[in-house]
Coordinates of C-alpha atoms and ligand atoms in Angstrom, one line a residue:
N1 CA 39.6 -33.9 7.8
K2 CA 40.8 -32.1 4.8
G3 CA 42.2 -35.3 3.2
K4 CA 44.2 -34.5 0.1
Y5 CA 43.2 -30.9 0.1
M6 CA 45.0 -27.8 1.4
H7 CA 41.9 -26.1 2.7
Y8 CA 38.3 -26.9 3.6
M9 CA 37.1 -24.4 1.0
Q10 CA 39.0 -26.3 -1.7
K11 CA 37.7 -29.7 -0.4
E12 CA 34.1 -28.4 -0.3
I13 CA 34.3 -27.1 -3.8
H14 CA 35.5 -30.5 -5.0
E15 CA 32.9 -32.4 -3.0
Q16 CA 30.0 -30.8 -4.8
P17 CA 29.3 -33.9 -7.0
E18 CA 28.7 -35.8 -3.8
S19 CA 26.7 -33.1 -2.1
L20 CA 24.5 -32.7 -5.1
T21 CA 23.9 -36.5 -5.2
T22 CA 22.8 -36.4 -1.6
T23 CA 20.5 -33.5 -2.3
M24 CA 19.1 -35.3 -5.3
R25 CA 18.1 -38.3 -3.2
L26 CA 15.0 -36.3 -2.7
I27 CA 14.0 -37.0 -6.2
R28 CA 15.2 -40.6 -6.2
G29 CA 12.8 -41.7 -3.6
G30 CA 10.4 -43.3 -6.0
A31 CA 9.9 -39.9 -7.7
C32 CA 12.3 -40.5 -10.5
K33 CA 10.5 -43.4 -12.1
S34 CA 7.4 -41.3 -12.8
K35 CA 9.6 -38.3 -13.5
T36 CA 7.9 -36.3 -10.8
V37 CA 9.4 -34.7 -7.7
L38 CA 8.3 -35.6 -4.2
L39 CA 9.1 -33.1 -1.5
R40 CA 7.6 -34.6 1.5
G41 CA 7.9 -31.4 3.6
L42 CA 5.8 -29.5 1.1
K43 CA 3.2 -31.9 -0.1
D44 CA 0.4 -30.7 2.1
H45 CA 1.0 -27.1 1.1
L46 CA 1.4 -27.4 -2.6
K47 CA -2.2 -26.4 -3.4
T48 CA -1.8 -23.3 -1.3
I49 CA 1.4 -22.4 -3.0
R50 CA -0.1 -22.8 -6.4
R51 CA -3.0 -20.6 -5.4
S52 CA -0.8 -17.8 -4.0
R53 CA -1.0 -14.3 -5.3
R54 CA 2.8 -14.4 -5.5
I55 CA 5.8 -16.2 -4.2
V56 CA 8.3 -14.0 -2.4
F57 CA 11.9 -15.3 -2.1
V58 CA 13.8 -13.9 0.9
G59 CA 17.5 -14.4 1.8
C60 CA 20.9 -12.8 2.2
G61 CA 24.2 -13.2 0.4
T62 CA 24.7 -16.5 -1.3
S63 CA 21.2 -17.7 -0.4
Y64 CA 19.7 -14.7 -2.0
N65 CA 21.7 -15.3 -5.2
A66 CA 20.6 -19.0 -5.3
A67 CA 17.0 -17.9 -5.0
L68 CA 17.6 -15.3 -7.8
A69 CA 19.0 -18.1 -10.0
S70 CA 15.9 -20.2 -9.4
R71 CA 13.3 -17.4 -9.9
P72 CA 12.8 -17.9 -13.7
I73 CA 12.1 -21.6 -13.4
V74 CA 9.7 -21.2 -10.5
E75 CA 7.8 -18.6 -12.4
E76 CA 7.8 -20.7 -15.6
L77 CA 6.6 -23.9 -14.1
S78 CA 4.2 -22.5 -11.5
G79 CA 2.8 -19.6 -13.4
V80 CA 2.9 -17.7 -10.1
P81 CA 4.8 -14.3 -10.1
V82 CA 8.0 -14.4 -8.0
T83 CA 9.5 -11.3 -6.4
M84 CA 12.9 -11.1 -4.7
E85 CA 13.6 -9.6 -1.3
V86 CA 16.9 -9.1 0.5
A87 CA 15.9 -9.9 4.1
S88 CA 17.2 -6.8 5.8
D89 CA 15.6 -4.5 3.2
L90 CA 12.2 -6.2 3.5
V91 CA 12.3 -5.5 7.2
D92 CA 13.7 -1.9 6.8
R93 CA 10.9 -1.0 4.4
Q94 CA 8.2 -3.1 6.1
G95 CA 7.4 -4.1 2.6
P96 CA 3.9 -5.4 1.8
I97 CA 3.4 -9.1 2.6
Y98 CA -0.1 -10.5 2.4
R99 CA -2.0 -13.5 3.6
E100 CA -2.3 -14.6 0.0
D101 CA 1.5 -14.7 -0.4
T102 CA 3.9 -17.6 -0.1
A103 CA 7.2 -16.4 1.4
V104 CA 10.1 -18.7 0.8
F105 CA 13.1 -18.2 3.1
V106 CA 16.4 -19.5 1.9
S107 CA 19.3 -19.8 4.4
Q108 CA 22.1 -22.3 4.5
S109 CA 22.6 -22.0 8.3
G110 CA 18.9 -21.3 9.1
E111 CA 20.2 -18.9 11.8
T112 CA 20.9 -15.6 9.9
A113 CA 19.4 -12.9 12.0
D114 CA 18.2 -10.7 9.1
T115 CA 16.4 -13.7 7.5
L116 CA 14.8 -14.7 10.8
Q117 CA 13.6 -11.2 11.4
A118 CA 12.0 -11.1 7.9
L119 CA 10.4 -14.5 8.7
D120 CA 8.8 -13.1 11.9
Y121 CA 7.5 -10.2 9.9
A122 CA 6.0 -12.5 7.2
L123 CA 4.5 -14.7 9.8
E124 CA 2.9 -11.6 11.5
N125 CA 1.4 -10.7 8.1
G126 CA -0.2 -14.1 7.7
A127 CA 1.8 -15.4 4.6
L128 CA 2.5 -19.1 4.2
C129 CA 6.2 -19.4 5.2
V130 CA 8.4 -22.0 3.5
G131 CA 12.0 -22.7 4.7
I132 CA 14.8 -24.0 2.5
T133 CA 17.7 -24.7 4.8
N134 CA 20.7 -27.0 5.2
T135 CA 20.3 -27.2 9.0
V136 CA 17.8 -29.5 10.6
G137 CA 16.5 -28.0 13.8
S138 CA 17.6 -24.5 13.0
A139 CA 15.4 -21.5 13.9
L140 CA 14.3 -21.2 10.3
A141 CA 13.3 -24.9 10.1
R142 CA 11.4 -24.6 13.4
K143 CA 9.5 -21.4 12.7
T144 CA 8.4 -21.9 9.1
H145 CA 5.1 -23.6 8.3
C146 CA 6.8 -26.1 6.0
G147 CA 10.0 -26.6 4.0
V148 CA 12.8 -28.6 2.5
H149 CA 16.1 -29.6 4.0
I150 CA 18.9 -29.4 1.5
K151 CA 20.9 -32.3 3.0
A152 CA 24.1 -30.9 1.5
G153 CA 26.3 -32.0 4.3
C154 CA 27.4 -31.3 7.9
E155 CA 28.8 -28.1 9.1
I156 CA 32.4 -27.8 10.3
G157 CA 33.3 -25.6 13.3
V158 CA 33.4 -21.9 12.6
A159 CA 37.1 -21.7 13.6
S160 CA 38.1 -24.1 10.9
T161 CA 36.5 -22.2 8.0
K162 CA 33.7 -19.9 7.1
A163 CA 33.7 -21.8 3.9
S164 CA 32.2 -24.9 5.3
N165 CA 29.1 -25.7 3.4
W166 CA 28.5 -22.4 1.8
H167 CA 30.0 -23.2 -1.5
F168 CA 28.1 -26.3 -2.1
A169 CA 25.1 -25.0 -0.3
Y170 CA 24.7 -22.6 -3.3
T171 CA 24.6 -25.4 -5.9
S172 CA 22.4 -27.6 -3.7
Q173 CA 20.0 -24.7 -3.0
I174 CA 19.5 -24.2 -6.8
V175 CA 18.8 -27.9 -7.2
V176 CA 16.3 -27.9 -4.4
M177 CA 14.6 -24.8 -5.8
A178 CA 14.4 -26.4 -9.2
M179 CA 12.7 -29.3 -7.5
L180 CA 10.4 -26.9 -5.7
A181 CA 9.5 -25.4 -9.1
L182 CA 8.8 -29.0 -10.4
A183 CA 6.7 -29.8 -7.4
V184 CA 4.7 -26.6 -7.5
G185 CA 4.3 -26.8 -11.3
G186 CA 2.6 -30.2 -10.7
D187 CA 1.8 -32.5 -13.6
M188 CA 0.5 -30.1 -16.1
I189 CA 0.6 -31.8 -19.6
S190 CA 1.9 -28.6 -21.2
N191 CA 5.0 -28.8 -19.0
E192 CA 5.7 -32.5 -19.5
T193 CA 8.6 -32.3 -21.9
R194 CA 10.3 -29.5 -20.0
R195 CA 9.7 -31.3 -16.7
E196 CA 11.3 -34.5 -17.9
A197 CA 14.3 -32.6 -19.4
I198 CA 14.9 -30.9 -16.1
I199 CA 14.7 -34.1 -14.1
D200 CA 17.1 -35.7 -16.6
G201 CA 19.3 -32.7 -16.2
L202 CA 19.2 -32.9 -12.5
L203 CA 20.3 -36.5 -12.5
D204 CA 23.2 -35.7 -14.9
L205 CA 24.4 -32.9 -12.8
P206 CA 26.9 -34.7 -10.5
S207 CA 28.8 -36.1 -13.5
K208 CA 28.8 -32.7 -15.2
V209 CA 30.0 -31.0 -12.1
K210 CA 32.9 -33.5 -12.0
A211 CA 33.8 -32.5 -15.5
V212 CA 33.7 -28.8 -14.6
L213 CA 36.0 -29.4 -11.6
K214 CA 38.6 -30.5 -14.1
L215 CA 39.0 -26.8 -14.9
D216 CA 40.8 -26.4 -11.6
E217 CA 44.3 -26.0 -13.1
E218 CA 43.0 -23.6 -15.8
M219 CA 41.3 -21.5 -13.1
K220 CA 44.6 -21.5 -11.2
D221 CA 46.4 -20.2 -14.3
L222 CA 43.7 -17.5 -14.6
A223 CA 44.1 -16.5 -11.0
E224 CA 47.8 -16.1 -11.6
L225 CA 47.0 -13.8 -14.4
L226 CA 44.6 -11.8 -12.3
I227 CA 46.5 -11.8 -9.1
S228 CA 47.5 -8.2 -9.0
E229 CA 44.4 -6.7 -10.7
Q230 CA 42.3 -4.4 -8.6
S231 CA 38.9 -5.3 -9.9
L232 CA 37.0 -8.1 -11.5
L233 CA 33.7 -7.3 -13.2
V234 CA 31.4 -10.3 -13.8
F235 CA 28.7 -9.9 -16.4
G236 CA 25.8 -12.2 -16.8
R237 CA 22.2 -12.2 -18.0
G238 CA 19.1 -14.4 -17.7
Y239 CA 19.8 -17.4 -15.6
N240 CA 23.4 -16.3 -15.2
Y241 CA 22.8 -12.9 -13.7
A242 CA 22.8 -14.7 -10.4
T243 CA 26.0 -16.5 -11.4
A244 CA 27.6 -13.1 -11.9
L245 CA 26.5 -11.9 -8.5
E246 CA 27.6 -15.1 -6.7
G247 CA 30.9 -15.3 -8.5
A248 CA 31.6 -11.6 -7.6
L249 CA 30.5 -12.3 -4.0
K250 CA 33.0 -15.1 -3.7
V251 CA 35.8 -13.1 -5.0
K252 CA 35.0 -10.2 -2.6
E253 CA 34.4 -12.4 0.4
V254 CA 37.3 -14.7 0.2
A255 CA 39.9 -13.2 -2.1
L256 CA 39.3 -9.7 -0.8
M257 CA 39.4 -8.3 -4.3
H258 CA 37.0 -5.7 -5.5
S259 CA 34.4 -7.5 -7.7
E260 CA 31.0 -6.7 -9.0
G261 CA 28.3 -8.8 -10.6
I262 CA 26.6 -6.8 -13.3
L263 CA 23.5 -7.6 -15.4
A264 CA 24.9 -7.6 -18.9
G265 CA 21.8 -5.6 -20.1
E266 CA 22.9 -2.8 -17.8
M267 CA 26.3 -2.6 -19.5
K268 CA 25.4 0.6 -21.4
H269 CA 23.8 2.2 -18.4
G270 CA 26.7 3.0 -16.1
P271 CA 29.5 0.4 -15.7
Q272 CA 32.8 1.7 -17.2
P273 CA 34.8 -1.5 -17.7
S274 CA 37.7 0.5 -19.2
N275 CA 38.5 1.4 -15.6
C276 CA 38.7 -2.2 -14.7
F277 CA 41.4 -4.5 -15.4
S278 CA 39.4 -7.6 -16.0
C279 CA 36.0 -8.4 -17.2
L280 CA 34.4 -11.8 -17.2
S281 CA 31.5 -12.2 -19.4
Y282 CA 29.0 -15.0 -19.5
L283 CA 27.3 -16.6 -22.4
F284 CA 25.9 -19.8 -21.2
H285 CA 22.3 -19.9 -22.0
K286 CA 21.8 -21.2 -25.5
H287 CA 19.4 -18.7 -26.7
L288 CA 21.1 -15.9 -24.9
F289 CA 24.2 -17.1 -26.6
C290 CA 22.7 -16.4 -29.9
C291 CA 21.3 -13.1 -28.8
S292 CA 23.0 -10.3 -30.6
K293 CA 22.7 -8.2 -27.4
Q294 CA 25.1 -10.5 -25.6
Q295 CA 27.5 -10.4 -28.6
S296 CA 27.4 -6.6 -28.5
V297 CA 28.3 -6.6 -24.8
I298 CA 31.4 -8.6 -25.7
Q299 CA 32.3 -6.1 -28.4
Q300 CA 31.9 -3.2 -26.1
L301 CA 34.1 -4.8 -23.5
Q302 CA 36.7 -5.5 -26.1
A303 CA 36.5 -1.9 -27.4
R304 CA 37.2 -0.7 -23.9
K305 CA 40.3 -2.8 -23.6
G306 CA 39.3 -4.6 -20.5
R307 CA 40.9 -8.0 -20.2
L308 CA 38.0 -10.2 -21.3
I309 CA 37.3 -13.7 -20.3
V310 CA 34.3 -15.4 -21.8
M311 CA 32.7 -18.5 -20.4
C312 CA 30.4 -20.5 -22.6
T313 CA 29.0 -23.9 -23.1
K314 CA 31.1 -26.6 -24.8
G315 CA 31.2 -26.3 -28.6
D316 CA 29.8 -22.8 -28.6
S317 CA 33.0 -20.9 -28.4
A318 CA 33.6 -21.3 -32.1
S319 CA 30.6 -19.2 -32.8
V320 CA 31.4 -16.4 -30.4
S321 CA 33.4 -13.7 -32.1
V322 CA 35.7 -12.9 -29.2
G323 CA 39.0 -12.4 -31.0
G324 CA 42.2 -14.2 -30.5
S325 CA 43.4 -12.6 -27.2
C326 CA 40.3 -13.4 -25.3
R327 CA 40.4 -16.4 -22.8
V328 CA 37.5 -18.8 -23.3
I329 CA 36.4 -21.2 -20.6
E330 CA 34.0 -23.9 -21.7
V331 CA 31.6 -25.7 -19.4
P332 CA 29.3 -28.6 -20.3
H333 CA 25.8 -27.8 -21.4
V334 CA 22.8 -28.7 -19.2
E335 CA 19.1 -27.6 -19.2
D336 CA 19.1 -23.8 -18.9
C337 CA 17.7 -23.5 -15.4
L338 CA 20.5 -25.8 -14.1
Q339 CA 23.3 -24.1 -16.0
P340 CA 24.0 -21.8 -13.0
V341 CA 25.0 -24.8 -11.0
L342 CA 27.8 -25.6 -13.4
N343 CA 28.7 -22.0 -14.2
V344 CA 29.4 -20.9 -10.7
I345 CA 32.0 -23.6 -10.1
P346 CA 34.9 -22.1 -12.2
L347 CA 34.3 -18.9 -10.3
Q348 CA 34.4 -20.7 -6.9
L349 CA 37.8 -22.2 -8.1
L350 CA 39.0 -18.8 -9.2
A351 CA 38.1 -17.2 -5.9
Y352 CA 39.9 -20.0 -4.0
H353 CA 43.1 -19.7 -6.1
L354 CA 43.0 -15.9 -6.0
T355 CA 42.8 -16.1 -2.2
V356 CA 45.7 -18.4 -1.9
L357 CA 47.9 -16.6 -4.4
R358 CA 47.1 -13.2 -2.8
G359 CA 48.3 -14.6 0.5
H360 CA 45.0 -14.4 2.4
N361 CA 43.8 -16.8 5.0
V362 CA 41.4 -19.2 3.3
A363 CA 40.4 -20.8 6.5
Q364 CA 39.5 -17.6 8.3
T365 CA 38.4 -14.9 6.0
R366 CA 38.5 -11.4 7.4
N367 CA 35.2 -10.1 8.9
L368 CA 33.3 -13.3 8.0
A369 CA 31.4 -15.5 10.4
K370 CA 29.7 -18.7 9.4
S371 CA 26.3 -17.5 10.4
V372 CA 25.6 -13.8 11.1
T373 CA 23.3 -13.9 14.1
T374 CA 23.4 -10.1 14.7
Q375 CA 21.6 -7.5 12.6
Ligands
BG6_1 C1 26.6 -13.8 5.1 C2 27.7 -14.7 4.5 O1 27.0 -13.3 6.2 O2 25.4 -14.6 5.3 C3 27.3 -15.2 3.2 O3 28.9 -13.9 4.4 C4 26.0 -16.0 3.4 O4 28.3 -16.1 2.7 C5 24.9 -15.1 4.1 O5 25.5 -16.4 2.2 C6 23.6 -15.9 4.3 O6 23.9 -17.0 5.1 P1 22.8 -18.1 5.2 O7 23.3 -19.1 6.3 O8 21.5 -17.4 5.7 O9 22.6 -18.7 3.9

């Protein structure tokens, strides 16, 4: 039932405060009092994960992006190096996977063929295989040694919308992986302050997501401005590189507009924003915000006369020298590793409104299936 919403995609974007609260119950179960995270599905394997030579994140599409967003905090709290693998590429290359590795498979559906094939490959190579999925009883949940269920919500039939779950799955996946980082990091004294700040940040997320959702009308206005553009480049760095990739993926997938997520540090090494009509730049992370490199990316984009939209945390816009013509979108501030959860939401809204305004079918996007069970 779509209730007051026009489309399931819209409804699911707006339901994220609830889906995150559901996901967060994992930390409420007694865990919150002591400011630790209890992931029952992982507790017997935490020692092995901590002792791994490396953690390898494997996924496709949105799930890959969520893992990428979580990589820095997993590295920071666990001290274990994390590498990223697009599932199909790992299989194509038969990339090295060792018994001493922990391979973490991220899949909303738990049925994506590429991810499952990579899982079989990692199992054959003797790695500890951890699953992060939304779907209890899925092939991924059955085949991995251990894992976490996201509990973001139930799926809706494929015919109704490809969108079901996959918008809020991204935000819930990041939350679960932050919790994974906390669990693997354990109770090291040196991490105590950081750990507590993250847990507080997690508990604050649903209300902050609600605040971001109030940007709906503003994002609709922006979509009207961008409706006939040919391309949208999304720049981000640090924690928000993944946001740039995920935002661009949503615009490509649903609004069928060319879009690319670009690491802001690569700006000088190829991208030619002057050929693009719109550029969206990210400045969320507090210390990235102060970083002169990020400021210089903005200046370069302005010099190339792309239409520039800057997103930053509340109160920070005054200190960004973006010039009068630049649109600034402000989101609430949260602990850096959780900022991607808030930052992706305006882009989800933008993708939704662009889809509607460009006259595409939101419920059944061209060439998309809810889970891709072929290779
Ligand atoms: C792709 C979808 O086919 O599969 C993406 O278009 C999705 O939206 C990706 O993120 C991976 O799906 P899953 O279910 O493995 O997370």
